[in-house]
Tab-separated table of C-alpha atoms and ligand atoms in Angstrom:
chain	number	residue	atom	x	y	z
A	16	UNK	CA	-20.625	-29.735	84.441
A	17	UNK	CA	-24.177	-29.899	84.854
A	18	UNK	CA	-25.520	-33.517	82.862
A	19	UNK	CA	-28.993	-35.016	83.242
A	20	UNK	CA	-28.931	-39.239	82.166
A	21	UNK	CA	-32.007	-40.048	80.526
A	22	UNK	CA	-33.082	-43.335	81.453
A	23	UNK	CA	-31.657	-45.267	84.486
A	24	UNK	CA	-31.251	-48.967	83.784
A	25	UNK	CA	-28.589	-51.262	84.357
A	26	UNK	CA	-26.148	-48.370	81.709
A	27	UNK	CA	-27.470	-44.950	82.967
A	28	UNK	CA	-28.119	-45.149	86.649
A	29	UNK	CA	-24.425	-46.462	86.621
A	30	UNK	CA	-23.682	-43.661	84.534
A	31	UNK	CA	-25.492	-40.849	86.753
A	32	UNK	CA	-23.419	-41.830	89.556
A	33	UNK	CA	-20.122	-42.159	88.445
A	34	UNK	CA	-20.429	-38.877	86.478
A	35	UNK	CA	-21.907	-37.381	89.971
A	36	UNK	CA	-18.878	-39.554	91.192
A	37	UNK	CA	-16.178	-37.492	88.784
A	38	UNK	CA	-17.930	-34.142	89.993
A	39	UNK	CA	-19.721	-33.048	87.460
A	40	UNK	CA	-23.854	-31.651	88.815
A	41	UNK	CA	-25.798	-35.234	87.929
A	42	UNK	CA	-29.497	-35.508	87.562
A	43	UNK	CA	-31.094	-38.740	86.190
A	44	UNK	CA	-34.648	-39.175	84.823
A	45	UNK	CA	-36.208	-42.425	84.275
A	46	UNK	CA	-39.946	-43.127	83.692
A	47	UNK	CA	-40.523	-45.290	86.472
A	48	UNK	CA	-40.931	-43.848	89.631
A	49	UNK	CA	-40.012	-47.060	91.897
A	50	UNK	CA	-36.583	-46.717	90.783
A	51	UNK	CA	-36.221	-43.235	91.061
A	52	UNK	CA	-37.337	-43.460	94.514
A	53	UNK	CA	-34.952	-46.143	94.698
A	54	UNK	CA	-32.110	-44.813	93.075
A	55	UNK	CA	-32.823	-40.999	95.224
A	56	UNK	CA	-32.974	-43.121	98.837
A	57	UNK	CA	-29.074	-44.511	97.262
A	58	UNK	CA	-30.218	-47.626	97.072
A	59	UNK	CA	-29.417	-49.270	93.418
A	60	UNK	CA	-31.939	-51.249	91.853
A	61	UNK	CA	-30.733	-53.947	90.612
A	62	UNK	CA	-27.261	-55.780	91.154
A	63	UNK	CA	-24.220	-54.627	90.336
A	64	UNK	CA	-20.803	-54.605	92.592
A	65	UNK	CA	-19.510	-51.005	93.409
A	66	UNK	CA	-23.041	-48.767	92.581
A	67	UNK	CA	-24.486	-48.963	95.438
A	68	UNK	CA	-21.009	-47.363	97.387
A	69	UNK	CA	-21.042	-44.414	94.546
A	70	UNK	CA	-24.838	-44.042	95.103
A	71	UNK	CA	-24.638	-43.572	98.567
A	72	UNK	CA	-21.349	-40.434	98.351
A	73	UNK	CA	-22.743	-38.930	95.242
A	74	UNK	CA	-25.928	-38.596	97.453
A	75	UNK	CA	-24.583	-37.289	100.165
A	76	UNK	CA	-22.254	-35.203	98.008
A	77	UNK	CA	-25.464	-33.528	96.898
A	78	UNK	CA	-24.018	-34.124	93.070
A	79	UNK	CA	-26.966	-36.029	92.430
A	80	UNK	CA	-30.566	-36.184	91.954
A	81	UNK	CA	-33.360	-37.824	90.125
A	82	UNK	CA	-36.794	-37.472	88.696
A	83	UNK	CA	-38.791	-38.626	86.619
A	84	UNK	CA	-39.517	-35.374	84.934
A	85	UNK	CA	-37.797	-34.457	82.120
A	86	UNK	CA	-38.343	-30.567	82.763
A	87	UNK	CA	-35.876	-31.428	85.780
A	88	UNK	CA	-33.191	-31.332	82.709
A	89	UNK	CA	-33.474	-27.733	81.791
A	90	UNK	CA	-30.564	-27.265	83.793
A	91	UNK	CA	-28.127	-29.624	82.529
A	92	UNK	CA	-26.282	-28.335	79.363
A	93	UNK	CA	-24.695	-32.090	78.566
A	94	UNK	CA	-27.673	-34.719	78.243
A	95	UNK	CA	-27.455	-38.368	77.907
A	96	UNK	CA	-29.457	-40.583	75.921
A	97	UNK	CA	-28.943	-44.353	78.334
A	98	UNK	CA	-32.275	-45.536	77.464
A	99	UNK	CA	-32.216	-49.275	76.092
A	100	UNK	CA	-32.704	-50.459	72.450
A	101	UNK	CA	-34.567	-53.987	73.308
A	102	UNK	CA	-35.696	-56.472	70.197
A	103	UNK	CA	-38.805	-55.378	68.886
A	104	UNK	CA	-40.957	-57.529	69.436
A	105	UNK	CA	-42.092	-60.090	66.612
A	106	UNK	CA	-38.668	-58.543	64.626
A	107	UNK	CA	-34.695	-58.736	64.650
A	108	UNK	CA	-34.470	-54.695	64.557
A	109	UNK	CA	-33.962	-52.554	67.571
A	110	UNK	CA	-36.529	-50.854	69.123
A	111	UNK	CA	-36.006	-47.715	69.140
A	112	UNK	CA	-39.697	-46.131	70.775
A	113	UNK	CA	-37.856	-45.365	74.417
A	114	UNK	CA	-35.007	-43.180	72.017
A	115	UNK	CA	-36.660	-41.230	70.453
A	116	UNK	CA	-39.227	-40.570	72.841
A	117	UNK	CA	-36.118	-39.807	75.438
A	118	UNK	CA	-34.964	-37.060	72.553
A	119	UNK	CA	-38.366	-35.522	72.085
A	120	UNK	CA	-39.037	-35.265	75.591
A	121	UNK	CA	-35.648	-33.351	75.785
A	122	UNK	CA	-36.277	-31.221	72.746
A	123	UNK	CA	-38.458	-28.156	74.869
A	124	UNK	CA	-35.707	-27.969	77.706
A	125	UNK	CA	-32.858	-27.583	75.445
A	126	UNK	CA	-31.142	-23.914	75.500
A	127	UNK	CA	-28.031	-22.326	72.919
A	128	UNK	CA	-24.652	-24.786	73.670
A	129	UNK	CA	-26.237	-27.517	74.409
A	130	UNK	CA	-25.276	-30.754	73.720
A	131	UNK	CA	-27.365	-34.487	73.758
A	132	UNK	CA	-25.257	-37.076	73.519
A	133	UNK	CA	-26.102	-40.804	72.555
A	134	UNK	CA	-24.703	-43.491	75.056
A	135	UNK	CA	-27.296	-46.384	73.729
A	136	UNK	CA	-26.261	-49.075	70.895
A	137	UNK	CA	-28.488	-47.610	67.931
A	138	UNK	CA	-29.285	-49.095	64.585
A	139	UNK	CA	-26.286	-46.989	62.189
A	140	UNK	CA	-28.265	-43.672	60.735
A	141	UNK	CA	-29.176	-43.463	64.084
A	142	UNK	CA	-27.400	-39.970	65.290
A	143	UNK	CA	-27.719	-37.999	61.756
A	144	UNK	CA	-31.498	-38.365	62.344
A	145	UNK	CA	-31.385	-37.497	65.852
A	146	UNK	CA	-29.242	-34.800	65.484
A	147	UNK	CA	-31.539	-33.141	62.775
A	148	UNK	CA	-34.551	-33.128	65.802
A	149	UNK	CA	-31.951	-31.938	67.685
A	150	UNK	CA	-30.781	-28.797	65.617
A	151	UNK	CA	-34.266	-28.041	64.229
A	152	UNK	CA	-35.834	-27.621	67.927
A	153	UNK	CA	-32.798	-25.785	68.657
A	154	UNK	CA	-30.305	-24.519	66.195
A	155	UNK	CA	-27.259	-23.537	68.931
A	156	UNK	CA	-27.924	-26.914	69.902
A	157	UNK	CA	-26.002	-30.357	69.127
A	158	UNK	CA	-25.782	-34.350	68.723
A	159	UNK	CA	-22.551	-36.148	69.667
A	160	UNK	CA	-22.593	-40.517	69.880
A	161	UNK	CA	-20.653	-42.080	72.394
A	162	UNK	CA	-20.949	-45.316	72.504
A	163	UNK	CA	-21.267	-46.873	76.142
A	164	UNK	CA	-18.664	-50.487	76.477
A	165	UNK	CA	-19.701	-51.099	80.295
A	166	UNK	CA	-19.566	-54.769	81.319
A	167	UNK	CA	-22.597	-55.584	84.063
A	168	UNK	CA	-20.490	-56.448	87.105
A	169	UNK	CA	-18.043	-54.287	86.159
A	170	UNK	CA	-19.814	-51.358	85.263
A	171	UNK	CA	-18.281	-48.551	87.903
A	172	UNK	CA	-15.197	-49.318	86.695
A	173	UNK	CA	-15.979	-49.508	83.194
A	174	UNK	CA	-17.571	-45.893	83.542
A	175	UNK	CA	-14.996	-44.036	85.286
A	176	UNK	CA	-11.991	-45.891	83.628
A	177	UNK	CA	-13.169	-46.884	80.171
A	178	UNK	CA	-10.746	-48.867	77.861
A	179	UNK	CA	-10.900	-46.292	75.407
A	180	UNK	CA	-13.377	-43.722	74.452
A	181	UNK	CA	-15.381	-43.005	71.165
A	182	UNK	CA	-16.795	-39.510	70.218
A	183	UNK	CA	-18.814	-39.193	66.885
A	184	UNK	CA	-19.438	-35.911	66.234
A	185	UNK	CA	-20.954	-33.714	63.054
A	186	UNK	CA	-19.978	-33.061	60.351
A	187	UNK	CA	-19.557	-29.432	60.492
A	188	UNK	CA	-15.959	-29.123	61.733
A	189	UNK	CA	-16.659	-25.866	64.189
A	190	UNK	CA	-19.804	-28.041	65.908
A	191	UNK	CA	-17.891	-31.447	65.960
A	192	UNK	CA	-14.940	-28.948	67.585
A	193	UNK	CA	-16.934	-27.715	70.459
A	194	UNK	CA	-19.004	-31.382	71.363
A	195	UNK	CA	-15.284	-32.541	71.243
A	196	UNK	CA	-14.539	-29.808	73.601
A	197	UNK	CA	-17.710	-30.482	75.661
A	198	UNK	CA	-16.518	-34.498	76.302
A	199	UNK	CA	-13.199	-33.995	76.940
A	200	UNK	CA	-14.268	-31.864	80.125
A	201	UNK	CA	-16.512	-33.892	81.050
A	202	UNK	CA	-14.022	-37.117	80.540
A	203	UNK	CA	-11.250	-35.054	82.024
A	204	UNK	CA	-9.982	-37.502	84.731
A	205	UNK	CA	-10.043	-40.733	81.922
A	206	UNK	CA	-8.316	-38.442	79.088
A	207	UNK	CA	-5.361	-37.441	81.761
A	208	UNK	CA	-4.996	-41.523	82.378
A	209	UNK	CA	-4.101	-41.688	78.786
A	210	UNK	CA	-7.537	-42.956	77.815
A	211	UNK	CA	-7.336	-43.747	73.733
A	212	UNK	CA	-9.593	-41.841	72.204
A	213	UNK	CA	-11.005	-41.960	68.729
A	214	UNK	CA	-13.466	-38.479	67.086
A	215	UNK	CA	-15.359	-39.576	64.581
A	216	UNK	CA	-18.300	-39.613	62.646
A	217	UNK	CA	-21.599	-40.683	63.775
A	218	UNK	CA	-21.752	-43.662	61.639
A	219	UNK	CA	-18.718	-44.673	63.092
A	220	UNK	CA	-19.047	-44.357	66.158
A	221	UNK	CA	-22.466	-45.601	65.918
A	222	UNK	CA	-21.596	-48.595	64.136
A	223	UNK	CA	-17.808	-49.477	66.289
A	224	UNK	CA	-20.601	-50.582	69.468
A	225	UNK	CA	-22.091	-52.913	67.628
A	226	UNK	CA	-19.193	-54.244	66.098
A	227	UNK	CA	-17.443	-54.828	69.078
A	228	UNK	CA	-20.495	-56.831	70.473
A	229	UNK	CA	-20.960	-58.701	67.145
A	230	UNK	CA	-16.893	-59.421	67.630
A	231	UNK	CA	-17.270	-60.919	70.756
A	232	UNK	CA	-20.232	-62.785	70.110
A	233	UNK	CA	-18.106	-64.242	66.747
A	234	UNK	CA	-15.834	-65.018	69.729
A	235	UNK	CA	-17.940	-67.170	71.393
A	236	UNK	CA	-19.924	-68.874	68.963
A	237	UNK	CA	-16.513	-69.143	67.317
A	238	UNK	CA	-15.161	-71.885	70.516
A	239	UNK	CA	-18.326	-73.287	71.265
A	240	UNK	CA	-18.759	-74.307	67.274
A	241	UNK	CA	-14.639	-76.324	68.141
A	242	UNK	CA	-16.768	-77.699	71.052
A	243	UNK	CA	-19.058	-79.103	69.379
A	244	UNK	CA	-16.302	-80.451	66.939
A	245	UNK	CA	-14.240	-81.610	70.616
A	246	UNK	CA	-17.202	-82.922	71.989
A	247	UNK	CA	-17.092	-86.027	69.304
A	248	UNK	CA	-13.447	-86.259	68.709
A	249	UNK	CA	-12.591	-86.692	72.357
A	250	UNK	CA	-10.581	-83.469	72.162
A	251	UNK	CA	-10.450	-81.218	75.458
A	252	UNK	CA	-12.046	-77.150	74.280
A	253	UNK	CA	-10.380	-76.128	77.073
A	254	UNK	CA	-6.455	-76.854	76.297
A	255	UNK	CA	-7.194	-76.218	73.038
A	256	UNK	CA	-8.290	-71.914	73.916
A	257	UNK	CA	-4.976	-72.292	75.840
A	258	UNK	CA	-3.331	-72.939	73.512
A	259	UNK	CA	-4.478	-71.235	70.605
A	260	UNK	CA	-5.070	-68.446	73.001
A	261	UNK	CA	-1.128	-67.414	73.383
A	262	UNK	CA	-1.073	-66.468	69.964
A	263	UNK	CA	-1.349	-62.506	70.202
A	264	UNK	CA	-3.201	-62.054	67.150
A	265	UNK	CA	-6.595	-64.104	68.955
A	266	UNK	CA	-5.940	-63.762	72.789
A	267	UNK	CA	-7.215	-66.173	75.308
A	268	UNK	CA	-10.600	-63.697	76.963
A	269	UNK	CA	-13.922	-64.721	75.320
A	270	UNK	CA	-13.169	-68.031	74.390
A	271	UNK	CA	-14.628	-69.425	77.559
A	272	UNK	CA	-16.570	-72.697	75.829
A	273	UNK	CA	-20.263	-73.473	77.479
A	274	UNK	CA	-23.828	-72.818	77.582
A	275	UNK	CA	-23.808	-69.905	75.025
A	276	UNK	CA	-23.711	-66.033	75.555
A	277	UNK	CA	-27.265	-64.180	76.530
A	278	UNK	CA	-28.112	-61.004	78.768
A	279	UNK	CA	-29.843	-57.820	77.147
A	280	UNK	CA	-26.700	-56.768	75.183
A	281	UNK	CA	-24.657	-59.767	73.032
A	282	UNK	CA	-27.925	-61.822	71.715
A	283	UNK	CA	-30.199	-58.594	71.289
A	284	UNK	CA	-27.026	-56.705	68.801
A	285	UNK	CA	-26.396	-58.991	66.830
A	286	UNK	CA	-29.852	-59.570	65.305
A	287	UNK	CA	-30.395	-56.351	65.453
A	288	UNK	CA	-27.022	-55.862	63.171
A	289	UNK	CA	-28.151	-58.071	60.792
A	290	UNK	CA	-31.127	-56.954	60.232
A	291	UNK	CA	-30.263	-53.271	59.540
A	292	UNK	CA	-27.636	-54.714	57.057
A	293	UNK	CA	-30.621	-55.914	55.343
A	294	UNK	CA	-32.503	-52.728	55.236
A	295	UNK	CA	-28.842	-50.756	53.676
A	296	UNK	CA	-29.253	-54.062	51.157
A	297	UNK	CA	-25.829	-55.669	52.350
A	298	UNK	CA	-27.694	-58.238	54.191
A	299	UNK	CA	-25.120	-60.840	53.082
A	300	UNK	CA	-22.321	-58.960	54.931
A	301	UNK	CA	-23.786	-60.177	58.124
A	302	UNK	CA	-25.360	-63.513	57.237
A	303	UNK	CA	-22.344	-65.306	59.558
A	304	UNK	CA	-24.207	-63.517	61.942
A	305	UNK	CA	-26.697	-65.797	61.880
A	306	UNK	CA	-24.937	-68.327	62.214
A	307	UNK	CA	-23.028	-66.925	65.202
A	308	UNK	CA	-26.675	-66.967	66.667
A	309	UNK	CA	-27.606	-70.468	65.511
A	310	UNK	CA	-24.813	-71.580	67.376
A	311	UNK	CA	-25.386	-69.932	70.365
A	312	UNK	CA	-28.816	-71.476	70.868
A	313	UNK	CA	-27.982	-74.968	70.167
A	314	UNK	CA	-26.143	-74.584	73.480
A	315	UNK	CA	-28.730	-74.500	74.804
A	316	UNK	CA	-30.994	-77.086	73.673
A	317	UNK	CA	-27.551	-79.124	74.004
A	318	UNK	CA	-27.698	-78.922	77.558
A	319	UNK	CA	-31.094	-79.760	77.595
A	320	UNK	CA	-31.176	-82.950	75.660
A	321	UNK	CA	-27.644	-84.017	77.463
A	322	UNK	CA	-29.696	-83.601	80.796
A	323	UNK	CA	-31.890	-86.390	79.383
A	324	UNK	CA	-29.718	-88.630	78.058
A	325	UNK	CA	-27.907	-88.521	81.936
A	326	UNK	CA	-31.192	-88.964	83.182
A	327	UNK	CA	-32.005	-92.213	81.033
A	328	UNK	CA	-33.965	-90.453	77.888
A	329	UNK	CA	-36.792	-89.086	80.468
A	330	UNK	CA	-36.649	-86.368	82.610
A	331	UNK	CA	-40.390	-86.167	83.851
A	332	UNK	CA	-40.724	-85.719	87.141
A	333	UNK	CA	-36.642	-86.120	87.571
A	334	UNK	CA	-35.392	-83.612	90.294
A	335	UNK	CA	-33.155	-80.999	88.839
A	336	UNK	CA	-30.908	-79.104	90.688
A	337	UNK	CA	-30.126	-75.703	88.388
A	338	UNK	CA	-26.913	-73.555	90.044
A	339	UNK	CA	-27.324	-69.864	88.713
A	340	UNK	CA	-29.441	-67.739	86.486
A	341	UNK	CA	-27.920	-64.886	86.035
A	342	UNK	CA	-26.645	-64.317	82.335
A	343	UNK	CA	-23.128	-64.398	83.689
A	344	UNK	CA	-21.516	-63.990	87.567
A	345	UNK	CA	-22.085	-60.941	89.272
A	346	UNK	CA	-25.475	-59.241	87.937
A	347	UNK	CA	-28.735	-60.634	88.862
A	348	UNK	CA	-29.528	-59.869	85.007
A	349	UNK	CA	-31.726	-62.763	83.922
A	350	UNK	CA	-32.781	-61.061	80.628
A	351	UNK	CA	-31.921	-63.789	77.082
A	352	UNK	CA	-29.915	-65.529	79.928
A	353	UNK	CA	-29.167	-68.998	79.014
A	354	UNK	CA	-28.820	-70.635	82.671
A	355	UNK	CA	-32.663	-69.381	82.718
A	356	UNK	CA	-33.643	-70.963	79.432
A	357	UNK	CA	-32.587	-74.482	80.467
A	358	UNK	CA	-34.211	-74.299	83.499
A	359	UNK	CA	-37.736	-73.286	82.011
A	360	UNK	CA	-36.623	-75.854	79.398
A	361	UNK	CA	-36.417	-78.928	81.529
A	362	UNK	CA	-39.752	-77.870	83.789
A	363	UNK	CA	-41.185	-77.899	80.374
A	364	UNK	CA	-40.133	-81.624	79.634
A	365	UNK	CA	-41.716	-82.260	83.086
A	366	UNK	CA	-38.869	-82.787	85.797
A	367	UNK	CA	-38.995	-80.794	88.792
A	368	UNK	CA	-36.120	-78.250	88.717
A	369	UNK	CA	-35.176	-76.373	91.940
A	370	UNK	CA	-33.014	-73.362	91.248
A	371	UNK	CA	-30.858	-71.101	93.034
A	372	UNK	CA	-28.783	-68.245	92.049
A	373	UNK	CA	-27.024	-65.613	94.445
A	374	UNK	CA	-28.922	-62.824	93.284
A	375	UNK	CA	-31.255	-63.508	90.585
A	376	UNK	CA	-34.125	-65.492	92.351
A	377	UNK	CA	-36.137	-62.743	92.343
A	378	UNK	CA	-35.795	-61.383	88.581
A	379	UNK	CA	-36.737	-65.114	87.535
A	380	UNK	CA	-39.153	-65.956	90.048
A	381	UNK	CA	-41.305	-62.384	88.055
A	382	UNK	CA	-40.048	-63.772	84.460
A	383	UNK	CA	-40.823	-67.921	85.171
A	384	UNK	CA	-43.029	-68.723	88.613
A	385	UNK	CA	-43.429	-72.089	87.852
A	386	UNK	CA	-39.741	-73.160	88.720
A	387	UNK	CA	-39.308	-73.760	92.348
A	388	UNK	CA	-36.903	-71.414	93.472
A	389	UNK	CA	-34.170	-71.885	96.682
A	390	UNK	CA	-31.973	-69.884	98.649
A	391	UNK	CA	-29.607	-71.569	99.724
A	392	UNK	CA	-27.314	-74.179	97.227
A	393	UNK	CA	-28.155	-77.180	99.680
A	394	UNK	CA	-31.295	-76.759	99.511
A	395	UNK	CA	-31.172	-76.679	95.584
A	396	UNK	CA	-29.022	-80.095	95.272
A	397	UNK	CA	-30.837	-81.824	98.325
A	398	UNK	CA	-32.418	-85.079	96.563
A	399	UNK	CA	-31.903	-84.220	93.264
A	400	UNK	CA	-31.090	-86.806	90.860
A	401	UNK	CA	-28.641	-84.204	88.461
A	402	UNK	CA	-27.168	-81.227	89.016
A	403	UNK	CA	-26.219	-78.800	86.645
A	404	UNK	CA	-23.974	-75.707	87.184
A	405	UNK	CA	-25.124	-73.106	85.006
A	406	UNK	CA	-23.405	-69.240	85.857
A	407	UNK	CA	-19.828	-69.846	87.131
A	408	UNK	CA	-20.674	-67.346	91.083
A	409	UNK	CA	-17.196	-67.925	92.491
A	410	UNK	CA	-18.951	-70.351	95.479
A	411	UNK	CA	-20.178	-72.764	92.276
A	412	UNK	CA	-16.436	-72.665	90.777
A	413	UNK	CA	-15.391	-73.738	94.338
A	414	UNK	CA	-17.400	-76.639	94.272
A	415	UNK	CA	-16.062	-80.246	95.183
A	416	UNK	CA	-18.078	-83.517	95.595
A	417	UNK	CA	-17.870	-83.659	99.611
A	418	UNK	CA	-20.105	-80.389	99.237
A	419	UNK	CA	-22.784	-82.672	97.742
A	420	UNK	CA	-22.896	-85.617	98.895
A	421	UNK	CA	-25.071	-86.941	101.491
A	422	UNK	CA	-27.607	-84.186	99.660
A	423	UNK	CA	-28.486	-85.219	96.319
A	424	UNK	CA	-29.690	-88.345	95.433
A	425	UNK	CA	-27.681	-89.000	91.935
A	426	UNK	CA	-24.283	-88.260	91.114
A	427	UNK	CA	-24.015	-86.479	88.179
A	428	UNK	CA	-23.417	-82.970	87.466
A	429	UNK	CA	-22.957	-80.881	84.271
A	430	UNK	CA	-20.910	-78.575	84.252
A	431	UNK	CA	-22.716	-75.939	81.722
A	432	UNK	CA	-18.932	-73.434	82.222
A	433	UNK	CA	-15.885	-75.760	82.089
A	434	UNK	CA	-14.974	-74.084	85.748
A	435	UNK	CA	-14.755	-77.363	87.488
A	436	UNK	CA	-12.189	-80.542	87.351
A	437	UNK	CA	-13.446	-83.511	86.198
A	438	UNK	CA	-10.677	-85.429	88.059
A	439	UNK	CA	-11.503	-84.210	90.861
A	440	UNK	CA	-15.636	-85.332	90.412
A	441	UNK	CA	-14.468	-88.602	88.384
A	442	UNK	CA	-12.476	-89.396	91.027
A	443	UNK	CA	-15.025	-89.854	94.030
A	444	UNK	CA	-17.459	-91.562	91.528
A	445	UNK	CA	-19.899	-88.789	89.974
A	446	UNK	CA	-20.432	-88.981	85.956
A	447	UNK	CA	-19.396	-85.488	85.188
A	448	UNK	CA	-20.209	-83.976	81.949
A	449	UNK	CA	-18.923	-80.187	80.459
A	450	UNK	CA	-18.898	-78.266	77.508
A	451	UNK	CA	-16.290	-79.623	74.373
A	452	UNK	CA	-14.413	-81.087	77.368
A	453	UNK	CA	-13.719	-85.337	78.716
B	511	UDX	C1	-21.187	-56.960	76.776
B	511	UDX	C2	-20.426	-56.543	76.039
B	511	UDX	O1	-18.698	-56.880	76.800
B	511	UDX	C3	-19.989	-54.968	76.519
B	511	UDX	O2	-18.864	-54.796	76.361
B	511	UDX	C4	-20.907	-54.074	75.934
B	511	UDX	O3	-21.007	-52.438	76.504
B	511	UDX	C5	-21.986	-54.583	76.539
B	511	UDX	O4	-22.876	-56.159	76.128
B	511	UDX	P1	-22.401	-57.882	79.284
B	511	UDX	O5	-23.572	-58.166	78.666
B	511	UDX	O6	-22.318	-57.415	80.298
B	511	UDX	O7	-21.327	-57.346	78.295
B	511	UDX	O8	-21.043	-59.505	79.392
B	511	UDX	P2	-20.061	-59.850	78.567
B	511	UDX	O9	-19.091	-59.795	79.892
B	511	UDX	O10	-19.693	-59.318	77.039
B	511	UDX	O11	-20.695	-61.345	78.676
B	511	UDX	C6	-21.631	-61.760	77.318
B	511	UDX	C7	-22.344	-63.300	77.628
B	511	UDX	O12	-20.893	-63.696	76.990
B	511	UDX	C8	-22.470	-63.907	79.146
B	511	UDX	O13	-23.438	-64.393	79.337
B	511	UDX	C9	-21.152	-64.633	79.138
B	511	UDX	O14	-21.738	-65.605	80.566
B	511	UDX	C10	-21.187	-64.968	78.136
B	511	UDX	N1	-19.524	-65.388	77.997
B	511	UDX	C11	-18.391	-64.390	78.056
B	511	UDX	C12	-18.740	-66.766	77.396
B	511	UDX	O15	-20.029	-68.173	77.002
B	511	UDX	N2	-18.079	-66.983	77.146
B	511	UDX	C13	-16.672	-66.184	77.423
B	511	UDX	O16	-15.517	-66.390	77.363
B	511	UDX	C14	-17.119	-64.971	77.738
């Protein structure tokens, strides 16, 4: 199929490359010239395992091209909208500027039979509104909503082999069936592998996505709330999560207590969902998401307070080593990263923060140049009075006391992701503190 993908960020760049990998002819469009230049040269503009490989193979096949000009979409018949919906400044609502601009830019190029397919996470009601715009511009074109569930770090696999597909289609039965047929062809490979498919209306498709993220955020904040109770009772939240996780109705995944969730999706999505519920006169239905958010943000403050306490009540001029800046491992994304937030807060208290990360340093430096960044973890911990493990990259998970001894000035470590073995550190004479674990 001939496909355009408007927006080439973490979602769109992967989607464009993956669609070409599946055999479609794809044009990726973005307003950022530097991003387009990098992608056109086969370079991923951000760190995502597997993306460079499929960019190279898709570009070599001649099935993938990039442009800053939306008119390049004129030959495509399926147009994916994959631009961001960040939090609006000064508000909890989603900023819809980019989605509206992307659709508006496409309108002049739509032809009879074209299908515009929304992938961005949007407030419920958006698809119906955009479908109206599409049909006004070209009465024989249509719109579908096909939310994306990819996780950074697994984006290529999640796009090529998703765990489910959701199509929100027009209420008109004929148009809905036509949109389904187009999307079935786009996703023929996944469907042939028995990927579950839910075909539904616009509102449900929009709500599926934001509900999934709200549920995941709630699950993480739930276990972090229990971690707070574990901390004052001497219980072990990791063993507790293992034990409750054996109940198949609960499940063990997303029950890792720590410094909480961040990234470009969960934090802004729970806020936008709450804001939309208020607009719909149902604010109380999602009022609990404010608590989910508050628990999550409290984790960061908890770690800052813990570090100050471990440093004897004063962080001023103390050397603090931070291992990990990305919001999670296998990503260079620092959007709303709890790790970076903690590093910045400690710097604000006068600590001398030396921070490292395998892939996120340049993004972190661009946003917070006041921190001292070093490429090498051994360099970061040199003379540190305390070491903070804040993003659980594999190389940090494998740390043992011998790796740090002889380098650090103080044997104190905070395991913000509960990934180290406490006994190993305690036996080596370290003051080891974790999140809801003795
Ligand atoms: C999320 C959703 O998982 C994905 O389906 C959606 O499409 C986009 O948003 P992503 O933002 O890539 O994906 O990250 P995710 O893997 O969900 O992790 C989010 C945050 O939660 C990270 O900061 C992570 O460290 C944290 N987390 C995750 C925990 O603190 N504990 C856990 O048990 C799991």
